C-alpha positions as CSV (number, residue, x, y, z in Angstrom):
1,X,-93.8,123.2,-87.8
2,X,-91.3,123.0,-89.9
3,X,-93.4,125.1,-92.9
4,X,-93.5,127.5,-90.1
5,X,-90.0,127.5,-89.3
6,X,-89.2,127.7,-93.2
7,X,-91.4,130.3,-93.5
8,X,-90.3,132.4,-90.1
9,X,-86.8,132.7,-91.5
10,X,-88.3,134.5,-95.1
11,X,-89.4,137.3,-93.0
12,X,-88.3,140.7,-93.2
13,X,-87.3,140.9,-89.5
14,X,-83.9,143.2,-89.9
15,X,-85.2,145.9,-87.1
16,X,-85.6,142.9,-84.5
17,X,-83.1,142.0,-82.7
18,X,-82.0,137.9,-82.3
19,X,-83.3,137.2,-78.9
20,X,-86.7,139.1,-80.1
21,X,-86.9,137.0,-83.0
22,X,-86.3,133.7,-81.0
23,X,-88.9,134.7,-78.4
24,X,-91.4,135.3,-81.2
25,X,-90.7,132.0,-83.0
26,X,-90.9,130.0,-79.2
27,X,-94.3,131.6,-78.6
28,X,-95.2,131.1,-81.9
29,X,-94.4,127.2,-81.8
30,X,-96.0,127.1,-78.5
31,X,-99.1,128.5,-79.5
32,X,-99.5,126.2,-82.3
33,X,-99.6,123.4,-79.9
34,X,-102.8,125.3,-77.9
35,X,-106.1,123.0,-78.9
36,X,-107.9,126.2,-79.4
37,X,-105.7,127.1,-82.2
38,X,-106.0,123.9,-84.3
39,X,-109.7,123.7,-83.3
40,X,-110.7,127.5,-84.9
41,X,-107.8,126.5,-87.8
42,X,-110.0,123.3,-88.6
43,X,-113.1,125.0,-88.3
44,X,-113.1,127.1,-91.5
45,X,-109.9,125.2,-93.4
46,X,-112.9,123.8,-95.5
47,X,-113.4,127.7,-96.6
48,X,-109.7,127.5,-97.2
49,X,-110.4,124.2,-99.5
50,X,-112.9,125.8,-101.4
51,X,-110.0,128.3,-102.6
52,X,-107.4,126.2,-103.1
53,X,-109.7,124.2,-105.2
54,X,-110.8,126.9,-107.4
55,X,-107.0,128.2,-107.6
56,X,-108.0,131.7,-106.8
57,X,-106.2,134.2,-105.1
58,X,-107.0,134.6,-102.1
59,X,-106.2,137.7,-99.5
60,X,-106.4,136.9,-95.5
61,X,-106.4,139.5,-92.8
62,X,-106.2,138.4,-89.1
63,X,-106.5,140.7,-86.0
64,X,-106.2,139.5,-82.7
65,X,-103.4,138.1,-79.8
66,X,-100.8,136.2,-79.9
67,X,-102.8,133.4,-80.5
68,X,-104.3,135.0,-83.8
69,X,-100.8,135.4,-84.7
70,X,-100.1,131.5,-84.4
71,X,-103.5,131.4,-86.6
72,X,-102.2,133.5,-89.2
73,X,-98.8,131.7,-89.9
74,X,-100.5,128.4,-89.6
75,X,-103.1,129.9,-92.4
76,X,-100.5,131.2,-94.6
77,X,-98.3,128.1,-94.6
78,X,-101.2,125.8,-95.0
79,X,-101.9,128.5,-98.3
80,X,-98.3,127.7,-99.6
81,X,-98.2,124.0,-99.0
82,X,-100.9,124.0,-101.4
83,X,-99.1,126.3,-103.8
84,X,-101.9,129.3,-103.7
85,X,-101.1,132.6,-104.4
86,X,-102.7,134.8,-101.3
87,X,-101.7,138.4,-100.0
88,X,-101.6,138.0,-96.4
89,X,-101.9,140.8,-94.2
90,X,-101.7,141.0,-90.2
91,X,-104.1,143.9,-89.0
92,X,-102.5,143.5,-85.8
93,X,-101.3,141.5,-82.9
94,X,-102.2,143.2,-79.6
95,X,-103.5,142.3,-76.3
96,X,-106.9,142.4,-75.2
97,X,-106.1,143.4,-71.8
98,X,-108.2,141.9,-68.4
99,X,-106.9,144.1,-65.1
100,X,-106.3,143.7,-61.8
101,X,-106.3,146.8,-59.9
102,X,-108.1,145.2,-56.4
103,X,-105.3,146.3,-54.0
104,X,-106.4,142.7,-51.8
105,X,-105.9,140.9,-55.4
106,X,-102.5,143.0,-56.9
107,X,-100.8,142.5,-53.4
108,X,-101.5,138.7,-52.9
109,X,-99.6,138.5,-56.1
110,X,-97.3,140.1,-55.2
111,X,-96.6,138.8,-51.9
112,X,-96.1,135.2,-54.0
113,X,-92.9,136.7,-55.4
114,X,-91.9,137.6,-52.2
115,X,-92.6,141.7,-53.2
116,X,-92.4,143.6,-50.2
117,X,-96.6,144.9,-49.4
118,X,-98.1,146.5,-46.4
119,X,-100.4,144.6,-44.7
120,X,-104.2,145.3,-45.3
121,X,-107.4,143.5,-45.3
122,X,-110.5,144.1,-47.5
123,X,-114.2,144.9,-46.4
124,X,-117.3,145.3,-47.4
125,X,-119.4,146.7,-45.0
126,X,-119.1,148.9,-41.8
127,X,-119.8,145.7,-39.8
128,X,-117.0,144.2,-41.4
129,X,-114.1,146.7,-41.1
130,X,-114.4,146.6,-37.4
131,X,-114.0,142.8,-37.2
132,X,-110.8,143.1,-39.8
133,X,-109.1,146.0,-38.5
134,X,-108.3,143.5,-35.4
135,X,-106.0,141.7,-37.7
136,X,-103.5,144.9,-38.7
137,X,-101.3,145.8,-36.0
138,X,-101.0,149.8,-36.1
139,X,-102.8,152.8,-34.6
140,X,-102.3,154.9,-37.8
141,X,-104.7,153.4,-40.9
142,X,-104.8,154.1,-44.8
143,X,-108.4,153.6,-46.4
144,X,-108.8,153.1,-50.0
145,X,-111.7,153.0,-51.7
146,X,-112.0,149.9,-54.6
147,X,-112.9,151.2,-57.9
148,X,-111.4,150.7,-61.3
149,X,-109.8,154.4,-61.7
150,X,-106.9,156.4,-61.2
151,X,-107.0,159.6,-59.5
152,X,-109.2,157.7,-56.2
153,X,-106.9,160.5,-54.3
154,X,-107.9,163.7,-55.8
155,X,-111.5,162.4,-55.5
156,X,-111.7,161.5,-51.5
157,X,-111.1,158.1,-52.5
158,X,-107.9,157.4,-50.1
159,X,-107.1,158.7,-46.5
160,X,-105.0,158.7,-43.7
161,X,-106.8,158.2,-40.1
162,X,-104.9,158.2,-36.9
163,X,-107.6,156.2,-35.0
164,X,-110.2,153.7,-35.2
165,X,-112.9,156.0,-34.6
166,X,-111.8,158.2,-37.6
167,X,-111.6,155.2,-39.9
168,X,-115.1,153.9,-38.7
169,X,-116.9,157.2,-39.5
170,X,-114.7,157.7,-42.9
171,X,-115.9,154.0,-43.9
172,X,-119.6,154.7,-43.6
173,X,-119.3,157.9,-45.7
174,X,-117.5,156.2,-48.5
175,X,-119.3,153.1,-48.9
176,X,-122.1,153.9,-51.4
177,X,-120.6,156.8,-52.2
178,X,-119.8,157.8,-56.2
179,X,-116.2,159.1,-57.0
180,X,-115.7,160.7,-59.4
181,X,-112.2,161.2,-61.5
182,X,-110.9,161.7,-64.7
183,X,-111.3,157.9,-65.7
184,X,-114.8,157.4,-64.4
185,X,-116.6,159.8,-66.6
186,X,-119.5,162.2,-65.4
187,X,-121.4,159.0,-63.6
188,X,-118.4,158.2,-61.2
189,X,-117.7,154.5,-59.9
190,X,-119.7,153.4,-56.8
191,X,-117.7,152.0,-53.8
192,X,-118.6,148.7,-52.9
193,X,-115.4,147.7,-50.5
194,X,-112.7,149.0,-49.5
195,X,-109.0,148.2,-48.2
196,X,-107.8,149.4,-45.4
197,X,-104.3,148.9,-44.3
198,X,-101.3,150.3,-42.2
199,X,-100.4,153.4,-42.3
200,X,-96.4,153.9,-43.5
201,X,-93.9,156.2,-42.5
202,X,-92.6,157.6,-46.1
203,X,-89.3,158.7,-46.5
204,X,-88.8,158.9,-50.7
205,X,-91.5,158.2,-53.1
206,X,-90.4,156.7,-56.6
207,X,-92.4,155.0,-59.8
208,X,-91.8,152.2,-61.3
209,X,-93.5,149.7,-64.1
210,X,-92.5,146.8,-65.6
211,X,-94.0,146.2,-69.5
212,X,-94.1,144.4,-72.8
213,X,-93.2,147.5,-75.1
214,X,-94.4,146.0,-78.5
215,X,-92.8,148.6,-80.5
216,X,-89.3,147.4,-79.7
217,X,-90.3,143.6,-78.9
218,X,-88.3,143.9,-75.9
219,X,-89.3,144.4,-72.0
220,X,-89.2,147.8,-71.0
221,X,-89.0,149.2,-67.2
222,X,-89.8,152.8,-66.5
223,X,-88.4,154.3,-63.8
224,X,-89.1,158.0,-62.1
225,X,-87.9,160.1,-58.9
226,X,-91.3,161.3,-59.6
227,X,-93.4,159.1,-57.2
228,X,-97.2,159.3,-55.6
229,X,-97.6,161.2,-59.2
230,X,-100.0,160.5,-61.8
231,X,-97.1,159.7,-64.6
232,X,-98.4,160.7,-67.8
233,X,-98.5,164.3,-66.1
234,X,-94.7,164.0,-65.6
235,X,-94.2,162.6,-68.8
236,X,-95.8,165.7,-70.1
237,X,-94.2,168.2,-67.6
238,X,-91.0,166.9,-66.7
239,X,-90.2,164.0,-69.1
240,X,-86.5,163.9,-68.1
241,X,-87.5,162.9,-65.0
242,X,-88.7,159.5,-66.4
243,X,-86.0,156.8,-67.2
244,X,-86.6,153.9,-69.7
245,X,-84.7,150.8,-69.8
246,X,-85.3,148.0,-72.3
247,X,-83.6,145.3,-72.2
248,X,-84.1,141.6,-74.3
249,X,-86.6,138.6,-72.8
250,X,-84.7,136.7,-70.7
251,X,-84.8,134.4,-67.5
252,X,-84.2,137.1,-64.9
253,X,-82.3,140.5,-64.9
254,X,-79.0,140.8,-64.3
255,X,-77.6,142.5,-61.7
256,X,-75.7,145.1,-63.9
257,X,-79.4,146.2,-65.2
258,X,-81.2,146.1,-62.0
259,X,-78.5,148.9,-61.3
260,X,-79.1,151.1,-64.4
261,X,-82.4,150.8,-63.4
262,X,-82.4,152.0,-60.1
263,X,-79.9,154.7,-60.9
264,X,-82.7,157.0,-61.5
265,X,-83.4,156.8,-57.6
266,X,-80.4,157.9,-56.1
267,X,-80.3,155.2,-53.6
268,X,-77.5,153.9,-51.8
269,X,-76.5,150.5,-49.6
270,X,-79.7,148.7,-48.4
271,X,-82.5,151.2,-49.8
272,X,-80.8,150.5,-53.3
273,X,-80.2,146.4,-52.7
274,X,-83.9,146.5,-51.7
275,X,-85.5,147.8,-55.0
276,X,-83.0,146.3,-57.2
277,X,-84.3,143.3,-55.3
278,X,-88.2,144.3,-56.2
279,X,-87.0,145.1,-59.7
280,X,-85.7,141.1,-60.7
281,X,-89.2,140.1,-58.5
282,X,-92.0,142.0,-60.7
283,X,-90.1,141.1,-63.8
284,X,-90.8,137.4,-62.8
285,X,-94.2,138.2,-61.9
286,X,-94.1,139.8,-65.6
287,X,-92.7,136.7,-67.8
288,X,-94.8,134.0,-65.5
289,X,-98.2,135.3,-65.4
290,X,-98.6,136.0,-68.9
291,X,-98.5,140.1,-67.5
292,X,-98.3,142.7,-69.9
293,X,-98.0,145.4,-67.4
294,X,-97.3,145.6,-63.9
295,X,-97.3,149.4,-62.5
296,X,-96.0,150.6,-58.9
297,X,-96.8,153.8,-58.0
298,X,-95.6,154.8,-55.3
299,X,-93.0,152.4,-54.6
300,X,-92.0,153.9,-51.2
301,X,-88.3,154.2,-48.9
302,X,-89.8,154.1,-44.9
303,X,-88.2,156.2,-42.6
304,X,-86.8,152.8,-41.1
305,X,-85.1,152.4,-44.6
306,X,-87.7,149.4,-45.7
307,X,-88.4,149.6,-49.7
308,X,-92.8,149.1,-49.5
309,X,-95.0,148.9,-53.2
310,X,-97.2,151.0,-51.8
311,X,-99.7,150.6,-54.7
312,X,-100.0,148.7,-58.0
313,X,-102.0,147.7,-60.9
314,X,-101.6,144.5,-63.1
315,X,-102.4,143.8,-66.8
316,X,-102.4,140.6,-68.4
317,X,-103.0,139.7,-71.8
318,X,-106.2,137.3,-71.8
319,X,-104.8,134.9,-74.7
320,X,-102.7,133.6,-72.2
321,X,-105.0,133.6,-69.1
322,X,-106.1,129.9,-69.6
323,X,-103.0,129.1,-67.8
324,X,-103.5,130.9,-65.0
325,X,-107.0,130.0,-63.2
326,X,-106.0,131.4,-59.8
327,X,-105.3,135.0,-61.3
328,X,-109.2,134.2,-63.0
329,X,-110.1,134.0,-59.4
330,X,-109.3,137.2,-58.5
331,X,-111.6,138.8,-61.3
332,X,-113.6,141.7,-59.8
333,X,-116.8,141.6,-62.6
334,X,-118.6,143.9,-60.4
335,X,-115.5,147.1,-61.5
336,X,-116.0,145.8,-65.3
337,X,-118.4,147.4,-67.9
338,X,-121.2,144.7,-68.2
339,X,-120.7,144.8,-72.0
340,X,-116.8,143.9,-72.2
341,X,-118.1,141.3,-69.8
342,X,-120.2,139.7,-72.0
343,X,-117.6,140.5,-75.2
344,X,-114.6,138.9,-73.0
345,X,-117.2,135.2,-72.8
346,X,-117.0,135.2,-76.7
347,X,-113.0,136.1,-76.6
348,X,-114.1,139.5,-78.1
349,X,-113.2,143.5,-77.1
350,X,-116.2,145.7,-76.6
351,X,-114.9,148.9,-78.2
C-alpha cells in the first residue's frame, strides 16, 4: 500500500479534480484488500519472477473493471519494487454491465430507498394474473410485458385497460407472444410474464437518470421536460431540452444541487420538494449498490400532485456485485443471451 500510494501521487492526473482523485485512490486501496485480487496477482507473479530474473523489459497491458485496475497498479508496483524497467499500459477500465430491467425486481429496489413506485404484482400465466390482480386496489390497470428491450410500447408491449375483463383477454394474447423493437433484432423477445399494476392519473411526464460518467470521473444526473420519450431521440432532436449536472462523489446531494437539478422541471412547492426528494434517494441507490446507472423514464406528477417513477432500469457494474447477493437474486437469466451467460461464470464479456 504504500508503493501504491507513492506511486498514485506520480500520476499525471492534472484534468481530475481532488475529490475524483481521492475516490479513485479509496477504491483502489479497497480493491487491493478483495481476495480475488491477490489470489489472480499470486497466480502468475511467478511469470512476473521469470522477468525480473532475467532483467528484461517487460510491457503489461490490463483490460478489465475496477478490479483489473487494482491488478494493474499492484503489477506495476510489484515491477518497480524490483527495479525492472516495464511499459505499462491500461487498455481500459470499464464496467461489464449485469441489468436489471424486471419492473417487479427495479421497483423492490427501489421501494428500499423509500422511491415513490406504483403498486404492481408479476405473473406468469393467465391463471395467475387473476389470483394477483386481487391484491391492487384500482379498476383502471397498466400491463407490461417483461422483456429486456426498449421500445415494449411501440411494439404492443404496454397497455392501459379499464377493466378486468380487458386485462384478462390482453394477458392471454401477450403471453407467448414475440415483440419485436428496435433492440430485439428481427427475432423479437418472447414474453414469458408480465407486470401488471395500477393505472396512474398523469399530470407532467419528466426523465431522469442517475450515472457514473467516466469521462469526467464524476456522477452525472440527466434531467429532461422531455418524459415517456425514448431519450436518445431527444438528444438528437431537441438536445436543449436535456439538462446535465455533474457534480463530485460524495455522501448525499446537497440541497442546493437537488434544486439545479430539478430546475429543468418547472416545478414548484410540493411537486418540486417531491423529486428533489427522489433525486438524493436514487443517488444512494447509485453509490450503495455498486450502480452504474439507474434510468427513470417517465418519472411522472399525478393529477393529485404525487411525484410516481413510473418506470426504470438499473445497471451495475459486476466487479462489485459480490457484495450484493440479494440484487444476484433478482437476476432474470431467462431475458439474457445464453452466451454472456456462460461468459459472465468465467468473469468474461461475450462481445
Amino acid at each position: 500500500q504504500k508503493q501504491i500510494n507513492l506511486f498514485f501521487k506520480k500520476q499525471n492526473m492534472k484534468k481530475k479534480s481532488l475529490a475524483a482523485k481521492k475516490t479513485i485512490h479509496r477504491s483502489l486501496l479497497n480493491h487491493l484488500k478483495n481476495t480475488r485480487v491477490r489470489k489472480v496477482f499470486n497466480g502468475y507473479r511467478n511469470y512476473l519472477d521469470e522477468f525480473i530474473n532475467k532483467k528484461n523489459k517487460i510491457g503489461v497491458a490490463i483490460s478489465g473493471g475496477p478490479d483489473s485496475l487494482a491488478l494493474a497498479y499492484l503489477t506495476k508496483c510489484y515491477l518497480l519494487i524490483n527495479k525492472l524497467d516495464s511499459n505499462f499500459f491500461l487498455v481500459d477500465h470499464g464496467l461489464r454491465k449485469e441489468s436489471l430491467k424486471e419492473a417487479k425486481s427495479v421497483k423492490l429496489l427501489l421501494k428500499k430507498f423509500d422511491i415513490p413506485v406504483p403498486n404492481g404484482v408479476v405473473a406468469f400465466s393467465s391463471e395467475e394474473v387473476l389470483q394477483k390482480i386481487k391484491l391492487i386496489k384500482t379498476t383502471k390497470y397498466v400491463l407490461k410485458a417483461q422483456i429486456h428491450a426498449g421500445g415494449r410500447g411501440k411494439a404492443g408491449g404496454i397497455k392501459i385497460l379499464e377493466n378486468i375483463d380487458d386485462l384478462i383477454k390482453e394477458s392471454s394474447n401477450l403471453f407467448g407472444k414475440f415483440l419485436k423493437t428496435h433492440q430485439t433484432g428481427s427475432k423479437g423477445k418472447k414474453v414469458q410474464r408480465l407486470y401488471i399494476e395500477e393505472a396512474t392519473d398523469i399530470s407532467k411526464e419528466f426523465y431522469l437518470s442517475c450515472l457514473v460518467d467516466r469521462a469526467s470521473s464524476k456522477i452525472a444526473f440527466i434531467s429532461s421536460a422531455q418524459g415517456g420519450m425514448d431519450i436518445e431521440e431527444v438528444a438528437i432532436k431537441n438536445p436543449k431540452k436535456i439538462f446535465t449536472f455533474r457534480l463530485d462523489y460524495k455522501d448525499e446531494v446537497s440541497n442546493e444541487d437537488a434544486d439545479t437539478i430539478v430546475s429543468i422541471f418547472n416545478l414548484k412547492n410540493s411537486s418540486k420538494d417531491q423529486v428533489k426528494k427522489i433525486i438524493q434517494s436514487i443517488y444512494q441507490v447509485l453509490i450503495k449498490t455498486d450502480a452504474s446507472l439507474i434510468e427513470i423514464n417517465p418519472l411522472v406528477i399525478t393529477k393529485d400532485n404525487r411525484a410516481l417513477c413510473l418506470d426504470a432500469k438499473i445497471n451495475f457494474d459486476d466487479n462489485g456485485l459480490y457484495k450484493h447477493p440479494e440484487i444476484l437474486k433478482l437476476r432474470d437469466l431467462s431475458e439474457e443471451d445464453p452466451m454472456e451467460i456462460e461468459a459472465s461464470k468465467h468473469d468474461l464479456s461475450y462481445i
